Amino acid sequence: ILGGSEAKPHLKPYMASLQLDGQHVCGGFLIAEQWVLSAAHCTEETDGKVFQVLLGAHSLTEPEPHKRLYRVRAQIPHPGSNIHNNKDDLLLLQLEEKAELNEHVRVLPFQREDRDVAADTVCEVAGWGTISHSGRRPNVLYQVERPVISRDVCNHRTRHDHTITEKMMCTDSRRKDTCKGDSGGPLVCNGVAEGVVTAGSRVCGNYKKPAIYTRIAPYMAWIDSVMASAAG
Ligand SMILES: NCc1cccc(Nc2n[nH]c3ncnc(Nc4cccc(O)c4)c23)c1
């Protein structure tokens, strides 16, 4: 997160850190007791290894009473996701067991009505991604507020040049923005998860490349069917 601030500890109890060998790779969030939603691109360069999911954390390194690392039973990328574009950039992770819910570990509801969030709506995004252009990685969760920009503005020739589909949305990226390691985290508008951070052009903090999110509502049926089919 560029241009943001340290999150208030445990005010985002739905946040997940997807880790490999104890290293934060991507964000994610709890959508059900045994399920985390993230971005399919997070599995690139993981050489087929399975993530572990850290829940209930504020600091990645300090001991915290409610912090717990969960093994992952299954990682299910959306069938339409691929390495060449940002389409269908979603990843469902089934935890080995149901997460123990408490004040620090909580499910975040996601938007089920497939309607665009109005431009200028101020939403919030959090993550353990880089906090400087030099790539400094934080030890604690950071957050930033960002206004939604319309798809038309985001699709302008000088911005993302007509690559933003109706299953994506954008926020302004002038100075304050998402960056490396924030992929997979939720864009939260009025207390509801509306989008999942996707890296897009990977550029951070440049107003000419607004931040891109996969909208969640269009994928409600896929999410529900995967969770239902793997239940039990
Ligand atoms: N703002 C959109 C967005 C969301 C999520 C991730 C990303 N970026 C990245 N995702 N993956 C990456 N691998 C290497 N470098 C990257 N960006 C980078 C890193 C340092 C300085 C800088 O200006 C840009 C990214 C960008």
PDB file of C-alpha atoms and ligand atoms in Angstrom:
ATOM      1  CA  ILE A   1       0.000   0.000   0.000  1.00  0.00           C
ATOM      2  CA  LEU A   2       1.529   3.346  -1.091  1.00  0.00           C
ATOM      3  CA  GLY A   3       0.554   6.588   0.635  1.00  0.00           C
ATOM      4  CA  GLY A   4      -1.551   4.870   3.295  1.00  0.00           C
ATOM      5  CA  SER A   5      -1.178   4.381   7.037  1.00  0.00           C
ATOM      6  CA  GLU A   6      -0.864   1.543   9.512  1.00  0.00           C
ATOM      7  CA  ALA A   7      -4.271  -0.077   9.990  1.00  0.00           C
ATOM      8  CA  LYS A   8      -5.810  -0.018  13.452  1.00  0.00           C
ATOM      9  CA  PRO A   9      -4.918  -3.484  14.773  1.00  0.00           C
ATOM     10  CA  HIS A  10      -7.612  -6.100  14.264  1.00  0.00           C
ATOM     11  CA  LEU A  11     -10.199  -3.705  12.793  1.00  0.00           C
ATOM     12  CA  LYS A  12      -9.965  -5.754   9.592  1.00  0.00           C
ATOM     13  CA  PRO A  13     -10.371  -9.245  11.086  1.00  0.00           C
ATOM     14  CA  TYR A  14     -11.190 -10.682   7.651  1.00  0.00           C
ATOM     15  CA  MET A  15      -7.701  -9.995   6.247  1.00  0.00           C
ATOM     16  CA  ALA A  16      -5.531 -12.955   5.277  1.00  0.00           C
ATOM     17  CA  SER A  17      -1.848 -13.146   4.395  1.00  0.00           C
ATOM     18  CA  LEU A  18      -1.042 -15.871   1.837  1.00  0.00           C
ATOM     19  CA  GLN A  19       2.405 -17.175   2.684  1.00  0.00           C
ATOM     20  CA  LEU A  20       5.077 -19.460   1.278  1.00  0.00           C
ATOM     21  CA  ASP A  21       7.898 -20.595   3.582  1.00  0.00           C
ATOM     22  CA  GLY A  22       6.854 -17.953   6.113  1.00  0.00           C
ATOM     23  CA  GLN A  23       6.968 -15.131   3.560  1.00  0.00           C
ATOM     24  CA  HIS A  24       3.960 -12.905   2.748  1.00  0.00           C
ATOM     25  CA  VAL A  25       3.110 -13.252  -0.963  1.00  0.00           C
ATOM     26  CA  CYS A  26      -0.423 -11.920  -1.372  1.00  0.00           C
ATOM     27  CA  GLY A  27      -3.486 -10.687   0.443  1.00  0.00           C
ATOM     28  CA  GLY A  28      -6.838 -12.418   0.711  1.00  0.00           C
ATOM     29  CA  PHE A  29      -9.900 -12.365   2.912  1.00  0.00           C
ATOM     30  CA  LEU A  30     -12.203 -14.747   4.740  1.00  0.00           C
ATOM     31  CA  ILE A  31     -15.508 -15.190   2.875  1.00  0.00           C
ATOM     32  CA  ALA A  32     -16.659 -18.225   4.923  1.00  0.00           C
ATOM     33  CA  GLU A  33     -15.352 -20.194   7.929  1.00  0.00           C
ATOM     34  CA  GLN A  34     -13.247 -22.468   5.743  1.00  0.00           C
ATOM     35  CA  TRP A  35     -12.757 -20.293   2.639  1.00  0.00           C
ATOM     36  CA  VAL A  36     -10.454 -17.418   1.643  1.00  0.00           C
ATOM     37  CA  LEU A  37     -10.803 -15.422  -1.584  1.00  0.00           C
ATOM     38  CA  SER A  38      -7.681 -14.052  -3.289  1.00  0.00           C
ATOM     39  CA  ALA A  39      -6.247 -13.507  -6.795  1.00  0.00           C
ATOM     40  CA  ALA A  40      -5.269 -16.286  -9.225  1.00  0.00           C
ATOM     41  CA  HIS A  41      -2.129 -14.352 -10.299  1.00  0.00           C
ATOM     42  CA  CYS A  42      -0.790 -14.979  -6.783  1.00  0.00           C
ATOM     43  CA  THR A  43      -0.030 -18.567  -7.776  1.00  0.00           C
ATOM     44  CA  GLU A  44       2.373 -17.432 -10.524  1.00  0.00           C
ATOM     45  CA  GLU A  45       6.046 -18.015  -9.649  1.00  0.00           C
ATOM     46  CA  THR A  46       4.992 -20.252  -6.725  1.00  0.00           C
ATOM     47  CA  ASP A  47       6.214 -23.301  -8.614  1.00  0.00           C
ATOM     48  CA  GLY A  48       3.050 -25.237  -7.728  1.00  0.00           C
ATOM     49  CA  LYS A  49       3.622 -24.899  -3.971  1.00  0.00           C
ATOM     50  CA  VAL A  50       0.541 -24.571  -1.742  1.00  0.00           C
ATOM     51  CA  PHE A  51       0.083 -21.450   0.371  1.00  0.00           C
ATOM     52  CA  GLN A  52      -0.400 -21.264   4.077  1.00  0.00           C
ATOM     53  CA  VAL A  53      -2.948 -18.683   5.266  1.00  0.00           C
ATOM     54  CA  LEU A  54      -2.265 -16.378   8.219  1.00  0.00           C
ATOM     55  CA  LEU A  55      -5.432 -15.142   9.951  1.00  0.00           C
ATOM     56  CA  GLY A  56      -5.945 -12.838  12.928  1.00  0.00           C
ATOM     57  CA  ALA A  57      -2.681 -10.985  12.332  1.00  0.00           C
ATOM     58  CA  HIS A  58      -1.681  -7.354  12.446  1.00  0.00           C
ATOM     59  CA  SER A  59       2.082  -7.858  12.533  1.00  0.00           C
ATOM     60  CA  LEU A  60       3.590 -10.499  10.250  1.00  0.00           C
ATOM     61  CA  THR A  61       6.447 -11.217  12.640  1.00  0.00           C
ATOM     62  CA  GLU A  62       5.485 -10.315  16.233  1.00  0.00           C
ATOM     63  CA  PRO A  63       3.710 -12.943  18.346  1.00  0.00           C
ATOM     64  CA  GLU A  64       0.008 -12.037  18.685  1.00  0.00           C
ATOM     65  CA  PRO A  65      -2.542 -14.024  20.708  1.00  0.00           C
ATOM     66  CA  HIS A  66      -5.119 -14.536  17.937  1.00  0.00           C
ATOM     67  CA  LYS A  67      -2.699 -15.051  15.055  1.00  0.00           C
ATOM     68  CA  ARG A  68      -2.894 -18.479  13.480  1.00  0.00           C
ATOM     69  CA  LEU A  69      -1.397 -20.073  10.372  1.00  0.00           C
ATOM     70  CA  TYR A  70      -3.752 -22.440   8.531  1.00  0.00           C
ATOM     71  CA  ARG A  71      -2.871 -25.136   6.024  1.00  0.00           C
ATOM     72  CA  VAL A  72      -4.719 -25.098   2.740  1.00  0.00           C
ATOM     73  CA  ARG A  73      -6.642 -28.196   1.604  1.00  0.00           C
ATOM     74  CA  ALA A  74      -7.336 -26.906  -1.915  1.00  0.00           C
ATOM     75  CA  GLN A  75      -6.442 -23.928  -4.122  1.00  0.00           C
ATOM     76  CA  ILE A  76      -8.987 -23.326  -6.889  1.00  0.00           C
ATOM     77  CA  PRO A  77      -8.193 -20.615  -9.483  1.00  0.00           C
ATOM     78  CA  HIS A  78     -11.110 -19.402 -11.586  1.00  0.00           C
ATOM     79  CA  PRO A  79     -11.108 -21.510 -14.789  1.00  0.00           C
ATOM     80  CA  GLY A  80     -10.953 -18.340 -16.906  1.00  0.00           C
ATOM     81  CA  SER A  81      -7.850 -16.952 -15.187  1.00  0.00           C
ATOM     82  CA  ASN A  82      -4.595 -16.896 -17.143  1.00  0.00           C
ATOM     83  CA  ILE A  83      -1.153 -15.301 -17.120  1.00  0.00           C
ATOM     84  CA  HIS A  84      -1.756 -13.125 -20.199  1.00  0.00           C
ATOM     85  CA  ASN A  85      -4.443 -10.801 -18.843  1.00  0.00           C
ATOM     86  CA  ASN A  86      -6.366  -9.819 -15.715  1.00  0.00           C
ATOM     87  CA  LYS A  87      -9.539 -11.691 -16.613  1.00  0.00           C
ATOM     88  CA  ASP A  88     -11.251 -13.814 -13.926  1.00  0.00           C
ATOM     89  CA  ASP A  89      -8.292 -13.171 -11.604  1.00  0.00           C
ATOM     90  CA  LEU A  90      -9.786 -14.987  -8.583  1.00  0.00           C
ATOM     91  CA  LEU A  91      -8.482 -17.782  -6.370  1.00  0.00           C
ATOM     92  CA  LEU A  92     -10.473 -19.719  -3.772  1.00  0.00           C
ATOM     93  CA  LEU A  93      -8.547 -21.383  -0.967  1.00  0.00           C
ATOM     94  CA  GLN A  94     -10.171 -24.058   1.194  1.00  0.00           C
ATOM     95  CA  LEU A  95      -8.541 -24.197   4.618  1.00  0.00           C
ATOM     96  CA  GLU A  96      -7.658 -27.594   6.097  1.00  0.00           C
ATOM     97  CA  GLU A  97     -10.201 -26.848   8.844  1.00  0.00           C
ATOM     98  CA  LYS A  98     -12.764 -24.188   9.728  1.00  0.00           C
ATOM     99  CA  ALA A  99     -11.127 -21.030  10.989  1.00  0.00           C
ATOM    100  CA  GLU A 100     -11.662 -20.302  14.644  1.00  0.00           C
ATOM    101  CA  LEU A 101     -13.780 -17.112  14.503  1.00  0.00           C
ATOM    102  CA  ASN A 102     -13.356 -14.438  17.193  1.00  0.00           C
ATOM    103  CA  GLU A 103     -12.862 -10.657  17.610  1.00  0.00           C
ATOM    104  CA  HIS A 104      -9.741 -10.921  15.419  1.00  0.00           C
ATOM    105  CA  VAL A 105     -10.933 -13.419  12.833  1.00  0.00           C
ATOM    106  CA  ARG A 106     -14.180 -12.655  11.075  1.00  0.00           C
ATOM    107  CA  VAL A 107     -15.878 -13.314   7.733  1.00  0.00           C
ATOM    108  CA  LEU A 108     -16.393 -10.281   5.440  1.00  0.00           C
ATOM    109  CA  PRO A 109     -19.604 -10.335   3.374  1.00  0.00           C
ATOM    110  CA  PHE A 110     -19.143  -9.748  -0.335  1.00  0.00           C
ATOM    111  CA  GLN A 111     -21.462  -7.885  -2.703  1.00  0.00           C
ATOM    112  CA  ARG A 112     -24.031 -10.158  -4.330  1.00  0.00           C
ATOM    113  CA  GLU A 113     -25.882  -7.526  -6.339  1.00  0.00           C
ATOM    114  CA  ASP A 114     -24.243  -7.128  -9.739  1.00  0.00           C
ATOM    115  CA  ARG A 115     -24.358  -3.327  -9.978  1.00  0.00           C
ATOM    116  CA  ASP A 116     -21.405  -0.922 -10.378  1.00  0.00           C
ATOM    117  CA  VAL A 117     -20.253   0.997  -7.303  1.00  0.00           C
ATOM    118  CA  ALA A 118     -20.886   4.677  -8.103  1.00  0.00           C
ATOM    119  CA  ALA A 119     -17.866   6.737  -9.181  1.00  0.00           C
ATOM    120  CA  ASP A 120     -16.403   8.872  -6.363  1.00  0.00           C
ATOM    121  CA  THR A 121     -17.540   6.339  -3.718  1.00  0.00           C
ATOM    122  CA  VAL A 122     -14.669   6.240  -1.211  1.00  0.00           C
ATOM    123  CA  CYS A 123     -13.625   2.656  -0.477  1.00  0.00           C
ATOM    124  CA  GLU A 124     -10.834   1.156   1.603  1.00  0.00           C
ATOM    125  CA  VAL A 125      -8.113  -1.329   0.687  1.00  0.00           C
ATOM    126  CA  ALA A 126      -5.580  -2.923   3.045  1.00  0.00           C
ATOM    127  CA  GLY A 127      -2.554  -5.161   2.726  1.00  0.00           C
ATOM    128  CA  TRP A 128       0.983  -6.076   3.690  1.00  0.00           C
ATOM    129  CA  GLY A 129       2.246  -5.089   0.227  1.00  0.00           C
ATOM    130  CA  THR A 130       5.118  -2.705  -0.464  1.00  0.00           C
ATOM    131  CA  ILE A 131       4.799   0.764   1.086  1.00  0.00           C
ATOM    132  CA  SER A 132       7.439   2.588  -1.010  1.00  0.00           C
ATOM    133  CA  HIS A 133       8.497   2.749  -4.656  1.00  0.00           C
ATOM    134  CA  SER A 134      11.803   1.237  -3.581  1.00  0.00           C
ATOM    135  CA  GLY A 135       9.754  -1.816  -2.543  1.00  0.00           C
ATOM    136  CA  ARG A 136       9.966  -1.540   1.257  1.00  0.00           C
ATOM    137  CA  ARG A 137       7.822  -4.259   2.850  1.00  0.00           C
ATOM    138  CA  PRO A 138       5.907  -3.454   6.055  1.00  0.00           C
ATOM    139  CA  ASN A 139       5.762  -5.645   9.126  1.00  0.00           C
ATOM    140  CA  VAL A 140       2.195  -4.544   9.922  1.00  0.00           C
ATOM    141  CA  LEU A 141      -1.055  -4.200   7.965  1.00  0.00           C
ATOM    142  CA  TYR A 142      -1.454  -0.918   6.071  1.00  0.00           C
ATOM    143  CA  GLN A 143      -4.623   0.611   4.654  1.00  0.00           C
ATOM    144  CA  VAL A 144      -5.619   3.443   2.347  1.00  0.00           C
ATOM    145  CA  GLU A 145      -8.897   5.059   1.267  1.00  0.00           C
ATOM    146  CA  ARG A 146      -9.433   5.394  -2.485  1.00  0.00           C
ATOM    147  CA  PRO A 147     -12.259   6.851  -4.609  1.00  0.00           C
ATOM    148  CA  VAL A 148     -13.845   4.652  -7.286  1.00  0.00           C
ATOM    149  CA  ILE A 149     -13.410   6.013 -10.831  1.00  0.00           C
ATOM    150  CA  SER A 150     -15.861   5.222 -13.631  1.00  0.00           C
ATOM    151  CA  ARG A 151     -15.116   2.445 -16.108  1.00  0.00           C
ATOM    152  CA  ASP A 152     -15.225   5.012 -18.923  1.00  0.00           C
ATOM    153  CA  VAL A 153     -12.476   7.099 -17.323  1.00  0.00           C
ATOM    154  CA  CYS A 154     -10.472   3.963 -16.463  1.00  0.00           C
ATOM    155  CA  ASN A 155     -10.824   2.703 -20.042  1.00  0.00           C
ATOM    156  CA  HIS A 156      -9.580   5.935 -21.587  1.00  0.00           C
ATOM    157  CA  ARG A 157      -6.856   5.508 -24.205  1.00  0.00           C
ATOM    158  CA  THR A 158      -4.351   7.215 -21.864  1.00  0.00           C
ATOM    159  CA  ARG A 159      -5.291   4.980 -18.924  1.00  0.00           C
ATOM    160  CA  HIS A 160      -6.110   1.260 -19.333  1.00  0.00           C
ATOM    161  CA  ASP A 161      -7.174   1.702 -22.962  1.00  0.00           C
ATOM    162  CA  HIS A 162     -10.409  -0.358 -23.109  1.00  0.00           C
ATOM    163  CA  THR A 163      -9.082  -3.388 -21.196  1.00  0.00           C
ATOM    164  CA  ILE A 164     -11.422  -2.883 -18.197  1.00  0.00           C
ATOM    165  CA  THR A 165     -14.387  -5.252 -18.590  1.00  0.00           C
ATOM    166  CA  GLU A 166     -17.747  -4.996 -16.828  1.00  0.00           C
ATOM    167  CA  LYS A 167     -16.357  -7.582 -14.366  1.00  0.00           C
ATOM    168  CA  MET A 168     -13.646  -5.147 -13.247  1.00  0.00           C
ATOM    169  CA  MET A 169     -13.600  -1.798 -11.455  1.00  0.00           C
ATOM    170  CA  CYS A 170     -10.992   0.900 -10.807  1.00  0.00           C
ATOM    171  CA  THR A 171      -9.887   3.341  -8.134  1.00  0.00           C
ATOM    172  CA  ASP A 172      -7.789   6.478  -8.457  1.00  0.00           C
ATOM    173  CA  SER A 173      -4.065   5.747  -8.102  1.00  0.00           C
ATOM    174  CA  ARG A 174      -2.602   9.251  -7.724  1.00  0.00           C
ATOM    175  CA  ARG A 175       0.029   8.837  -4.986  1.00  0.00           C
ATOM    176  CA  LYS A 176      -2.142   6.570  -2.798  1.00  0.00           C
ATOM    177  CA  ASP A 177      -2.399   3.104  -4.325  1.00  0.00           C
ATOM    178  CA  THR A 178      -2.117  -0.670  -4.064  1.00  0.00           C
ATOM    179  CA  CYS A 179       1.227  -2.256  -4.899  1.00  0.00           C
ATOM    180  CA  LYS A 180       3.257  -5.480  -4.959  1.00  0.00           C
ATOM    181  CA  GLY A 181       1.930  -7.914  -2.355  1.00  0.00           C
ATOM    182  CA  ASP A 182      -1.500  -6.273  -2.057  1.00  0.00           C
ATOM    183  CA  SER A 183      -2.966  -8.475  -4.825  1.00  0.00           C
ATOM    184  CA  GLY A 184      -5.827 -10.645  -3.588  1.00  0.00           C
ATOM    185  CA  GLY A 185      -6.946  -8.242  -0.880  1.00  0.00           C
ATOM    186  CA  PRO A 186     -10.502  -6.855  -0.764  1.00  0.00           C
ATOM    187  CA  LEU A 187     -11.716  -3.417  -1.852  1.00  0.00           C
ATOM    188  CA  VAL A 188     -14.277  -2.638   0.874  1.00  0.00           C
ATOM    189  CA  CYS A 189     -17.012  -0.084   0.166  1.00  0.00           C
ATOM    190  CA  ASN A 190     -19.588   0.648   2.881  1.00  0.00           C
ATOM    191  CA  GLY A 191     -18.513  -2.458   4.806  1.00  0.00           C
ATOM    192  CA  VAL A 192     -18.953  -4.861   1.901  1.00  0.00           C
ATOM    193  CA  ALA A 193     -16.233  -6.461  -0.262  1.00  0.00           C
ATOM    194  CA  GLU A 194     -16.855  -5.184  -3.808  1.00  0.00           C
ATOM    195  CA  GLY A 195     -13.563  -6.128  -5.466  1.00  0.00           C
ATOM    196  CA  VAL A 196     -10.332  -8.116  -5.248  1.00  0.00           C
ATOM    197  CA  VAL A 197      -6.998  -6.364  -5.941  1.00  0.00           C
ATOM    198  CA  THR A 198      -5.409  -7.441  -9.248  1.00  0.00           C
ATOM    199  CA  ALA A 199      -1.909  -6.313 -10.244  1.00  0.00           C
ATOM    200  CA  GLY A 200      -2.941  -5.227 -13.761  1.00  0.00           C
ATOM    201  CA  SER A 201      -0.066  -3.250 -15.252  1.00  0.00           C
ATOM    202  CA  ARG A 202       1.830  -3.715 -11.922  1.00  0.00           C
ATOM    203  CA  VAL A 203       2.445   0.063 -11.857  1.00  0.00           C
ATOM    204  CA  CYS A 204       1.933   1.674  -8.440  1.00  0.00           C
ATOM    205  CA  GLY A 205       1.094   5.247  -7.496  1.00  0.00           C
ATOM    206  CA  ASN A 206       0.859   6.584 -11.055  1.00  0.00           C
ATOM    207  CA  TYR A 207      -2.421   8.375 -11.797  1.00  0.00           C
ATOM    208  CA  LYS A 208      -2.201   7.245 -15.441  1.00  0.00           C
ATOM    209  CA  LYS A 209      -2.622   3.604 -14.350  1.00  0.00           C
ATOM    210  CA  PRO A 210      -5.599   3.426 -11.961  1.00  0.00           C
ATOM    211  CA  ALA A 211      -5.758   0.427  -9.629  1.00  0.00           C
ATOM    212  CA  ILE A 212      -7.813  -2.458 -11.009  1.00  0.00           C
ATOM    213  CA  TYR A 213     -10.031  -4.867  -9.063  1.00  0.00           C
ATOM    214  CA  THR A 214     -11.951  -7.955 -10.058  1.00  0.00           C
ATOM    215  CA  ARG A 215     -15.572  -7.216  -9.138  1.00  0.00           C
ATOM    216  CA  ILE A 216     -16.923 -10.007  -6.927  1.00  0.00           C
ATOM    217  CA  ALA A 217     -20.701  -9.911  -7.621  1.00  0.00           C
ATOM    218  CA  PRO A 218     -20.363 -11.284 -11.195  1.00  0.00           C
ATOM    219  CA  TYR A 219     -18.641 -14.382  -9.748  1.00  0.00           C
ATOM    220  CA  MET A 220     -21.170 -15.113  -6.988  1.00  0.00           C
ATOM    221  CA  ALA A 221     -22.452 -18.300  -8.698  1.00  0.00           C
ATOM    222  CA  TRP A 222     -18.910 -19.653  -9.214  1.00  0.00           C
ATOM    223  CA  ILE A 223     -17.934 -18.892  -5.598  1.00  0.00           C
ATOM    224  CA  ASP A 224     -21.103 -20.488  -4.193  1.00  0.00           C
ATOM    225  CA  SER A 225     -20.804 -23.576  -6.408  1.00  0.00           C
ATOM    226  CA  VAL A 226     -17.157 -24.213  -5.493  1.00  0.00           C
ATOM    227  CA  MET A 227     -17.907 -23.843  -1.773  1.00  0.00           C
ATOM    228  CA  ALA A 228     -20.983 -26.061  -2.047  1.00  0.00           C
ATOM    229  CA  SER A 229     -19.226 -28.801  -4.056  1.00  0.00           C
ATOM    230  CA  ALA A 230     -16.289 -29.052  -1.652  1.00  0.00           C
ATOM    231  CA  ALA A 231     -18.397 -28.791   1.523  1.00  0.00           C
ATOM    232  CA  GLY A 232     -17.837 -31.360   4.276  1.00  0.00           C
TER     233      GLY A 232
HETATM  234  N1  LIG B   1      -1.455  -0.474  -8.302  1.00  0.00           N
HETATM  235  C1  LIG B   1      -1.772  -1.718  -8.944  1.00  0.00           C
HETATM  236  C2  LIG B   1      -1.055  -2.882  -8.372  1.00  0.00           C
HETATM  237  C3  LIG B   1      -1.745  -3.778  -7.532  1.00  0.00           C
HETATM  238  C4  LIG B   1      -1.070  -4.923  -7.032  1.00  0.00           C
HETATM  239  C5  LIG B   1       0.283  -5.153  -7.361  1.00  0.00           C
HETATM  240  C6  LIG B   1       0.963  -4.221  -8.173  1.00  0.00           C
HETATM  241  N2  LIG B   1       2.292  -4.354  -8.522  1.00  0.00           N
HETATM  242  C7  LIG B   1       2.989  -5.526  -8.646  1.00  0.00           C
HETATM  243  N3  LIG B   1       2.466  -6.759  -8.619  1.00  0.00           N
HETATM  244  N4  LIG B   1       3.505  -7.654  -8.793  1.00  0.00           N
HETATM  245  C8  LIG B   1       4.679  -6.961  -8.904  1.00  0.00           C
HETATM  246  N5  LIG B   1       5.950  -7.399  -9.075  1.00  0.00           N
HETATM  247  C9  LIG B   1       6.928  -6.452  -9.164  1.00  0.00           C
HETATM  248  N6  LIG B   1       6.708  -5.128  -9.084  1.00  0.00           N
HETATM  249  C10 LIG B   1       5.444  -4.675  -8.908  1.00  0.00           C
HETATM  250  N7  LIG B   1       5.163  -3.336  -8.823  1.00  0.00           N
HETATM  251  C11 LIG B   1       6.057  -2.357  -8.353  1.00  0.00           C
HETATM  252  C12 LIG B   1       7.041  -2.641  -7.392  1.00  0.00           C
HETATM  253  C13 LIG B   1       7.880  -1.596  -6.943  1.00  0.00           C
HETATM  254  C14 LIG B   1       7.740  -0.291  -7.416  1.00  0.00           C
HETATM  255  C15 LIG B   1       6.733  -0.024  -8.357  1.00  0.00           C
HETATM  256  O1  LIG B   1       6.562   1.248  -8.785  1.00  0.00           O
HETATM  257  C16 LIG B   1       5.907  -1.046  -8.822  1.00  0.00           C
HETATM  258  C17 LIG B   1       4.400  -5.604  -8.829  1.00  0.00           C
HETATM  259  C18 LIG B   1       0.293  -3.088  -8.674  1.00  0.00           C
END
